[in-house]
Short mmCIF file of C-alpha atoms and ligand atoms in Angstrom, two decimals:
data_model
loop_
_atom_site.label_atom_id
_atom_site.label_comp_id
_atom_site.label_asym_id
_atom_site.label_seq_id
_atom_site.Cartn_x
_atom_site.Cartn_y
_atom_site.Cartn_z
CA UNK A 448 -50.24 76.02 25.24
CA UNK A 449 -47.34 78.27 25.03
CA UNK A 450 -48.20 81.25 26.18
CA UNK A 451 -46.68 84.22 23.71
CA UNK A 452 -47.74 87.19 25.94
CA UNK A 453 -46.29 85.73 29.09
CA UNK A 454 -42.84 85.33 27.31
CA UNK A 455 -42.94 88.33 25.46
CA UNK A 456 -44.21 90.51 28.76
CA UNK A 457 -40.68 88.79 30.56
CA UNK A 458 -38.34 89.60 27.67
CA UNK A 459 -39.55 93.13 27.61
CA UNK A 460 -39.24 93.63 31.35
CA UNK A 461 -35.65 91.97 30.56
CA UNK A 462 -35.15 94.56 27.42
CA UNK A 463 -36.60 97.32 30.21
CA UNK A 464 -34.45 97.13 33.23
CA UNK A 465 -31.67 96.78 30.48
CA UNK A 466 -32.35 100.46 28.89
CA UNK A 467 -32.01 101.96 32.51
CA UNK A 468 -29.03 100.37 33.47
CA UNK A 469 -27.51 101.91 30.08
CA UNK A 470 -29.45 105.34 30.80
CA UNK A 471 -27.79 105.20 34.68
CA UNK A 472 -24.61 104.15 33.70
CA UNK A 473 -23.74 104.81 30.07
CA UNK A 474 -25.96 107.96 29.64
CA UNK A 475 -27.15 105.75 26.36
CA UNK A 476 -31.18 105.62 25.58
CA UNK A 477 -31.54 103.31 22.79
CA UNK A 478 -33.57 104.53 19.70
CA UNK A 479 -35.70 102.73 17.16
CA UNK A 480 -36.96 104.61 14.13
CA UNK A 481 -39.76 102.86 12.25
CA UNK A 482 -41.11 104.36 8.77
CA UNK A 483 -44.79 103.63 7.43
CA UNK A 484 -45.28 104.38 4.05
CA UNK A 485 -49.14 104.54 3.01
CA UNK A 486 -52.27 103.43 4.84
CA UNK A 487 -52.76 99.94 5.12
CA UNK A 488 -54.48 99.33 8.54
CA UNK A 489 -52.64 96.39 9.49
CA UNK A 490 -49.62 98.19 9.26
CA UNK A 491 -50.57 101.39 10.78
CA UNK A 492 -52.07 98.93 14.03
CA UNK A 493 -48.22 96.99 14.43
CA UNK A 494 -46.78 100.53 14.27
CA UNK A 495 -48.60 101.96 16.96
CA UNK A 496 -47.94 98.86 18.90
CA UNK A 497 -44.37 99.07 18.28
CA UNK A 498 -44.44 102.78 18.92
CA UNK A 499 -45.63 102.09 22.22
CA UNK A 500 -43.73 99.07 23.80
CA UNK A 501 -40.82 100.78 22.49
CA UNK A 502 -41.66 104.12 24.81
CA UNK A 503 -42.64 101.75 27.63
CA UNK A 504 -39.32 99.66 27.62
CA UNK A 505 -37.61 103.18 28.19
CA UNK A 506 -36.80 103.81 25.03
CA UNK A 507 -36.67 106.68 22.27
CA UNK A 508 -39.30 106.16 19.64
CA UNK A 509 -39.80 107.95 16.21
CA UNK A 510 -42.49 107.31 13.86
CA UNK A 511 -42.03 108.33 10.10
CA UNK A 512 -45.43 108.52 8.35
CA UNK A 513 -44.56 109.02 4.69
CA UNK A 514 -47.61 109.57 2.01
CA UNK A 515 -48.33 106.28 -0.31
CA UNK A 516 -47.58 108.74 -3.06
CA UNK A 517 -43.94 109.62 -1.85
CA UNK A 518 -40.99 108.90 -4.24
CA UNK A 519 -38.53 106.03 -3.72
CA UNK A 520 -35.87 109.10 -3.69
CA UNK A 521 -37.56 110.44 -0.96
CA UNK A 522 -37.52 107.00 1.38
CA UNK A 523 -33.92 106.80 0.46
CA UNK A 524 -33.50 110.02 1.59
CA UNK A 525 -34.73 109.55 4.66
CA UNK A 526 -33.16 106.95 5.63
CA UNK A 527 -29.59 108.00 4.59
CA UNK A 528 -30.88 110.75 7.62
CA UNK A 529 -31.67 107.91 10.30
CA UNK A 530 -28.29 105.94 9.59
CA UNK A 531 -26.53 109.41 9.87
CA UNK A 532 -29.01 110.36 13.23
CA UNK A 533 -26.80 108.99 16.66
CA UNK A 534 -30.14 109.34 18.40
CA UNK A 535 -31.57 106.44 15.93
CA UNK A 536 -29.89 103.22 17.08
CA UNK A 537 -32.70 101.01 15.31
CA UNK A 538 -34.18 101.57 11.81
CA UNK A 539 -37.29 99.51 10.65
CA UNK A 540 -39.26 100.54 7.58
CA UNK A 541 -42.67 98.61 7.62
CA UNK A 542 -43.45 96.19 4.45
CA UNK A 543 -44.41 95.70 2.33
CA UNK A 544 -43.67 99.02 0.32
CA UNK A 545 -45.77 100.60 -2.52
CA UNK A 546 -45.46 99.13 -6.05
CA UNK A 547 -43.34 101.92 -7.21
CA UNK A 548 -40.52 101.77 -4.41
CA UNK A 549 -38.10 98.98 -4.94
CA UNK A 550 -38.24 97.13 -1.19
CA UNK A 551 -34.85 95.44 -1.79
CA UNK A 552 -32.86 98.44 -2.62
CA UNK A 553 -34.21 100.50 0.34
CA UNK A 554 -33.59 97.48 2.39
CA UNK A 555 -29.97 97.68 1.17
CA UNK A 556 -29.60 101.49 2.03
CA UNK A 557 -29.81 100.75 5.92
CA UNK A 558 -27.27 100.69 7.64
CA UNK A 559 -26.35 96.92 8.45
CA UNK A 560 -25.78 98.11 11.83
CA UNK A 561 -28.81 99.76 12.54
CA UNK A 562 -30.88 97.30 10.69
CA UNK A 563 -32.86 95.41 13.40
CA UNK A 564 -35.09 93.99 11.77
CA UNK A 565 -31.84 91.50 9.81
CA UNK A 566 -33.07 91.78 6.38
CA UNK A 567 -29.84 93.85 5.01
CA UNK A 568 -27.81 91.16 2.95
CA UNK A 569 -25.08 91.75 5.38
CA UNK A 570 -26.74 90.26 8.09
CA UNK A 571 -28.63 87.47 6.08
CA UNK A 572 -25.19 86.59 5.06
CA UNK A 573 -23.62 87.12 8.53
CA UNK A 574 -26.53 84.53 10.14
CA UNK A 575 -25.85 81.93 7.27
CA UNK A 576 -22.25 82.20 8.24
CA UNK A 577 -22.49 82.23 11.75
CA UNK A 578 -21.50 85.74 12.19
CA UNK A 579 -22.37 86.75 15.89
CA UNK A 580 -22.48 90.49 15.16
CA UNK A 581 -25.31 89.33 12.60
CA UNK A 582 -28.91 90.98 13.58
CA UNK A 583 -31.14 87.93 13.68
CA UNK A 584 -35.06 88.65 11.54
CA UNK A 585 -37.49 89.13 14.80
CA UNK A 586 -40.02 86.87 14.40
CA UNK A 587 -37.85 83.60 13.90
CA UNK A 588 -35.90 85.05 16.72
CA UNK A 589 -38.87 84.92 18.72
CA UNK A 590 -40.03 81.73 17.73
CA UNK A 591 -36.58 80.06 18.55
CA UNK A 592 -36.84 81.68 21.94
CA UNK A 593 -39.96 80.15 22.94
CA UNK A 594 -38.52 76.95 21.22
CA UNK A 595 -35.21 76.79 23.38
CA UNK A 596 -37.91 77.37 26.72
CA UNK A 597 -39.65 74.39 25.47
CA UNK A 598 -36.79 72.02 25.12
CA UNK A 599 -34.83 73.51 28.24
CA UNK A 600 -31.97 75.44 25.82
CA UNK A 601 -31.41 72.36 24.02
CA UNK A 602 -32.62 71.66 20.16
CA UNK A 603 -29.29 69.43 19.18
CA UNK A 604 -30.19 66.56 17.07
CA UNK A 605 -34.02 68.03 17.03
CA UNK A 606 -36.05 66.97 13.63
CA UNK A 607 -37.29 70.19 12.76
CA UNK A 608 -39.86 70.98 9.58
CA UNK A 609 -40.20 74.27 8.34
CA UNK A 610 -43.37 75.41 6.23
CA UNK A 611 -42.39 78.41 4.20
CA UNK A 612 -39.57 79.35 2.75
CA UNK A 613 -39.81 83.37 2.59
CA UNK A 614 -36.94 85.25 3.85
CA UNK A 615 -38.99 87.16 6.55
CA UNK A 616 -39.74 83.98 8.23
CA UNK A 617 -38.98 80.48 6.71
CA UNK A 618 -35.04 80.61 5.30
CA UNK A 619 -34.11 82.45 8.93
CA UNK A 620 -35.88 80.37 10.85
CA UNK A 621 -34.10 77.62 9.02
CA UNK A 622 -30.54 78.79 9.66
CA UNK A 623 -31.27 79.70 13.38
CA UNK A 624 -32.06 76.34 14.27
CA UNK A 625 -29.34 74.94 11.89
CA UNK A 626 -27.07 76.90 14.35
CA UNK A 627 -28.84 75.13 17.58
CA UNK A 628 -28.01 71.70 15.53
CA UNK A 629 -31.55 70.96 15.03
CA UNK A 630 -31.44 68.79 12.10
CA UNK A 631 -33.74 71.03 9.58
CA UNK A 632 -36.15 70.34 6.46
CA UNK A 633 -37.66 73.44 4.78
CA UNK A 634 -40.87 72.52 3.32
CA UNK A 635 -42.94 74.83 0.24
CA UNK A 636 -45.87 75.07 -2.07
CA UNK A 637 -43.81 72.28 -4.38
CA UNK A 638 -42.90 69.94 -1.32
CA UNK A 639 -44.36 66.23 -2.03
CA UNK A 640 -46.04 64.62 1.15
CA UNK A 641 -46.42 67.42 3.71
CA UNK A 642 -48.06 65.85 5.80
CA UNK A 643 -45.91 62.75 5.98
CA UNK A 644 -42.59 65.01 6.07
CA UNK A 645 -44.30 67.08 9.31
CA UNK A 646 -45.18 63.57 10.84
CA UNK A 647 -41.25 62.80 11.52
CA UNK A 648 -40.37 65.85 13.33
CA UNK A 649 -40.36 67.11 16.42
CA UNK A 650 -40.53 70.72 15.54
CA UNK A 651 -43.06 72.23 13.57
CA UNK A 652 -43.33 75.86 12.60
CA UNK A 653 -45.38 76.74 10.32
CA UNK A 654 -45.22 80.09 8.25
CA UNK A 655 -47.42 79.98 4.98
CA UNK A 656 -50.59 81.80 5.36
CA UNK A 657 -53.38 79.41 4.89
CA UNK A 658 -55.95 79.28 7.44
CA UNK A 659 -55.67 76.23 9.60
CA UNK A 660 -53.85 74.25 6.73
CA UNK A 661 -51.77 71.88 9.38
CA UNK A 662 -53.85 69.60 10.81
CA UNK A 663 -53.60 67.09 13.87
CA UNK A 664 -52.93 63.89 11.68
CA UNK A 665 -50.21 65.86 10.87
CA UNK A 666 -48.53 66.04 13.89
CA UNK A 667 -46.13 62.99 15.71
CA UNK A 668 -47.57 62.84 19.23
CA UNK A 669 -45.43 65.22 21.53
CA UNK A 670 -44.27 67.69 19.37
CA UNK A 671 -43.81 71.34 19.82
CA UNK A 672 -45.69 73.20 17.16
CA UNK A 673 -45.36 77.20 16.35
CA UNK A 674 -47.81 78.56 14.15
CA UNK A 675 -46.42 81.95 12.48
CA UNK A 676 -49.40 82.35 10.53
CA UNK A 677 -51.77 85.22 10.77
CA UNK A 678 -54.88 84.77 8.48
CA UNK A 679 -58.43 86.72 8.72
CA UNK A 680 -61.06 84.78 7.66
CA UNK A 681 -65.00 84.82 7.99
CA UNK A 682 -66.96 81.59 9.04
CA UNK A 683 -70.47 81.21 8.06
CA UNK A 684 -73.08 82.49 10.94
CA UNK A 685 -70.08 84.44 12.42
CA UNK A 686 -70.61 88.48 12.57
CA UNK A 687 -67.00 89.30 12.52
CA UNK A 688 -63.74 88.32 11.09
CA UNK A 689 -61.59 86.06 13.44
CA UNK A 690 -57.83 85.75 13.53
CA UNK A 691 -56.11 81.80 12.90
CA UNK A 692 -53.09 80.72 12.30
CA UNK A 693 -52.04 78.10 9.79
CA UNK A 694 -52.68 75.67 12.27
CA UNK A 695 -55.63 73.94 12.87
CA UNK A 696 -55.65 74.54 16.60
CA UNK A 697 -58.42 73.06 18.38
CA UNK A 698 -57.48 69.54 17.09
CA UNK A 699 -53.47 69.62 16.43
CA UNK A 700 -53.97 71.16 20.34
CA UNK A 701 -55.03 67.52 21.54
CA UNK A 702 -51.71 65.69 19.67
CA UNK A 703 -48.48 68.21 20.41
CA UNK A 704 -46.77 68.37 23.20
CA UNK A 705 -46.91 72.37 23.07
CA UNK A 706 -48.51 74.70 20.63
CA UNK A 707 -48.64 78.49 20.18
CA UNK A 708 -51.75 80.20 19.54
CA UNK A 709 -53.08 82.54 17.16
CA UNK A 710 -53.54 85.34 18.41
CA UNK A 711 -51.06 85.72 21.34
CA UNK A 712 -48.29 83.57 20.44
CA UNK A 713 -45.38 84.20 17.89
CA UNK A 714 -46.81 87.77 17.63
CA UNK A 715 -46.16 89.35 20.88
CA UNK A 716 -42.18 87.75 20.59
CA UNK A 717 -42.12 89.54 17.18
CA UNK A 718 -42.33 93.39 18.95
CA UNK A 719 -40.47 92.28 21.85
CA UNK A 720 -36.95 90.45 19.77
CA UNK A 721 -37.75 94.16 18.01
CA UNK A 722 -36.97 95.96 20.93
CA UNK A 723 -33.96 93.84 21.85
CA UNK A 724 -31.83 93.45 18.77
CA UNK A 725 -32.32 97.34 18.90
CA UNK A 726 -30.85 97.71 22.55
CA UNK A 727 -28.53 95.18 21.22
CA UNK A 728 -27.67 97.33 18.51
CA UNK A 729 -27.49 100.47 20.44
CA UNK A 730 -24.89 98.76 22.55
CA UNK A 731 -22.82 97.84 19.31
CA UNK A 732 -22.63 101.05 18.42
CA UNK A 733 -21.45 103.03 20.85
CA UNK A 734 -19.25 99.78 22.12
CA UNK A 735 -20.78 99.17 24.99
CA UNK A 736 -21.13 95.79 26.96
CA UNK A 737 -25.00 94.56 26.51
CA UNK A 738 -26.36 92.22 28.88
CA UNK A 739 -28.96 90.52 26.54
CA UNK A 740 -26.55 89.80 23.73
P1 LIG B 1056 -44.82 84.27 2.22
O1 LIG B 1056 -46.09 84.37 1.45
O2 LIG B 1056 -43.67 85.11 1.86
O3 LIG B 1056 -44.34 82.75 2.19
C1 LIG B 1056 -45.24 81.69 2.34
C2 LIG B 1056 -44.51 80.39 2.15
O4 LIG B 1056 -45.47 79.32 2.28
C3 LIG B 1056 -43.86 80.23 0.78
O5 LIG B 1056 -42.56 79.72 0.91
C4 LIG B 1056 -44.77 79.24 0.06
O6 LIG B 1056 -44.09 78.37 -0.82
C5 LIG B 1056 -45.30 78.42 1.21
N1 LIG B 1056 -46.57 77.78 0.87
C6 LIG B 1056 -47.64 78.34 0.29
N2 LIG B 1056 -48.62 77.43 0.12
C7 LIG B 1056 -48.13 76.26 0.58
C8 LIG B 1056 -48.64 74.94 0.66
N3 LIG B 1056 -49.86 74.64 0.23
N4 LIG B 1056 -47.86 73.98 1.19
C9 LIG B 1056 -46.62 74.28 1.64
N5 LIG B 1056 -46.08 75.51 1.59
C10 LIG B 1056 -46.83 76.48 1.06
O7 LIG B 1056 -45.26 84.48 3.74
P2 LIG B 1056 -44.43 84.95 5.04
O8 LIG B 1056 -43.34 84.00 5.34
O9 LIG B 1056 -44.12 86.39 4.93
O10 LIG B 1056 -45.57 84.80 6.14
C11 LIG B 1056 -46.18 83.56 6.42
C12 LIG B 1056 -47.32 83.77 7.40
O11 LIG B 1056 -46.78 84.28 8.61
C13 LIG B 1056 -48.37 84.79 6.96
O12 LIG B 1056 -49.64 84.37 7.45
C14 LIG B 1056 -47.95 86.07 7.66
O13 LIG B 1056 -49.05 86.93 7.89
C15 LIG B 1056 -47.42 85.51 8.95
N6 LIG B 1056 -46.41 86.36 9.61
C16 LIG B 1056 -46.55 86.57 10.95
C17 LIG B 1056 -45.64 87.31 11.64
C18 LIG B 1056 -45.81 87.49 13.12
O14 LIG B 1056 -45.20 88.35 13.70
N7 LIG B 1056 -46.59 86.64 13.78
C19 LIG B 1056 -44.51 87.97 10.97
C20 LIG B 1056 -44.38 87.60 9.56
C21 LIG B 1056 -45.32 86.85 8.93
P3 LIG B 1056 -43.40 78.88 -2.20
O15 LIG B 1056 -42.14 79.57 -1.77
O16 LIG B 1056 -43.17 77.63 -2.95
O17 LIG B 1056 -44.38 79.80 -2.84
#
């Protein structure tokens, strides 16, 4: 099993002793802003998370809670103020947005510098190019982390399968293992023989959102399989909701040579890449050498 938590608690210690050599020698305390518009729980919960690993890596934290009813000029508004803020190395707004508020064009208003979590065209178009100053989407990041541990930093010539093609996870994902040389198929709702594509690679990640929808027979002996998936569903005799991935775990367990769980895998890497493409940032910005880019 690969354990998410472990990995994520190193890279944060990593991202930690980073922010106080910048605060000792560069008087520099990187900043992440994240904006929550609405109520939804979910969101609310990854906020506070963020809110806190973000304080306890050293760094400057600001929430922005912004009412569901609040106008897309508004959200603009305020983050025109964040890229203008030097305190504010980081900007995230949480997704997905209210109906009314168009996500792309608020997505485009970040600045491409400050825009850690990579979903500014700029840096979707500087990681399909190979742009190093490109700010890599966190969770792919942090799946291709745990990935290069696995394979001991090297995924050349690596058949890799891809279930999802959204630009959150799958299309990233895709061109960050494209740039390891992995060779790469990205697989959808329209792809013909799933299972039999997933049964030639070595590398599985899955990121679709159906509960458990990967299954062992699935799954060539040996490989590594990451499960992006986060899914709530309610089994039959069971008092409360459980948490699974789009893997069926306790069989495809048995067949791959390393699996992630659900919970405690590719979510824990998700907050801490967070944390590090905005020290990375930070660094950028004020030109300043960063030892985890
Ligand atoms: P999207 O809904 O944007 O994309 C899902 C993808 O899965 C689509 O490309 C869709 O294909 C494909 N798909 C749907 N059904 C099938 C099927 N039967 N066979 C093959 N492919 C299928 O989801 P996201 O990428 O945003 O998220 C995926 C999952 O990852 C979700 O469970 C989400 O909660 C989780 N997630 C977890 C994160 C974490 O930090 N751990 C972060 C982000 C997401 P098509 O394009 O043809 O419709």
């Amino acid at each position: 099993m690969i354990d998410g938590k472990a990995t994520a608690l190193r890279l944060r210690l990593q991202v930690g002793a980073e922010v106080s050599r910048l605060v000792a020698e560069h008087n520099l305390q990187p900043g992440l802003a994240v904006v929550l518009v609405g109520e939804d729980p979910a969101s609310e919960l990854y906020v506070r998370n963020k809110g806190r690993q973000t304080v306890e890596a050293g760094m400057l934290s600001r929430e922005h809670k912004l009412a569901a009813t609040v106008t897309e000029e508004q959200l603009l508004m305020l983050v025109g103020q964040l890229n203008d803020d030097p305190m504010v190395h980081g900007i995230l707004v949480q997704l997905p947005l209210p109906e009314h508020i168009d996500e792309q064009r608020v997505l485009r208003t970040i600045n491409p510098a400050k825009d850690v979590d990579g979903f500014h065209p700029v840096n979707v178009g500087g990681l399909a190019t190979g742009d190093p100053a490109a700010l890599a989407p966190c969770t792919p990041v942090g799946c291709l982390l745990m990935l290069i541990e696995q394979f001991d930093g090297d995924l050349s010539g690596k058949n890799a399968v891809i279930i999802g093609r959204s630009n959150i996870v799958g299309k990233p994902m895709a061109q960050l293992l494209l740039k390891e040389s992995s060779t790469v198929t990205i697989a959808h709702s329209r792809t013909r023989d799933l299972p039999g594509i997933c049964r030639g690679a070595d590398i599985v990640v899955a990121a679709v959102g159906r509960p458990e929808m990967v299954r062992s027979d699935w799954i060539k002996p040996g490989a590594v399989v990451i499960d992006v998936g986060i899914n709530r569903i309610q089994r039959e005799g069971e008092e409360k909701a459980k948490l699974v991935g789009d893997v069926a775990f306790d069989e495809v367990v048995k067949v791959a040579g390393a699996i992630t769980p659900v919970p405690g895998g590719v979510g824990p890497m998700t907050i801490a890449c967070l944390l590090r493409n905005t020290v990375v940032a930070a660094c950028r910005q004020v030109g300043v050498v960063c030892e985890l880019d």
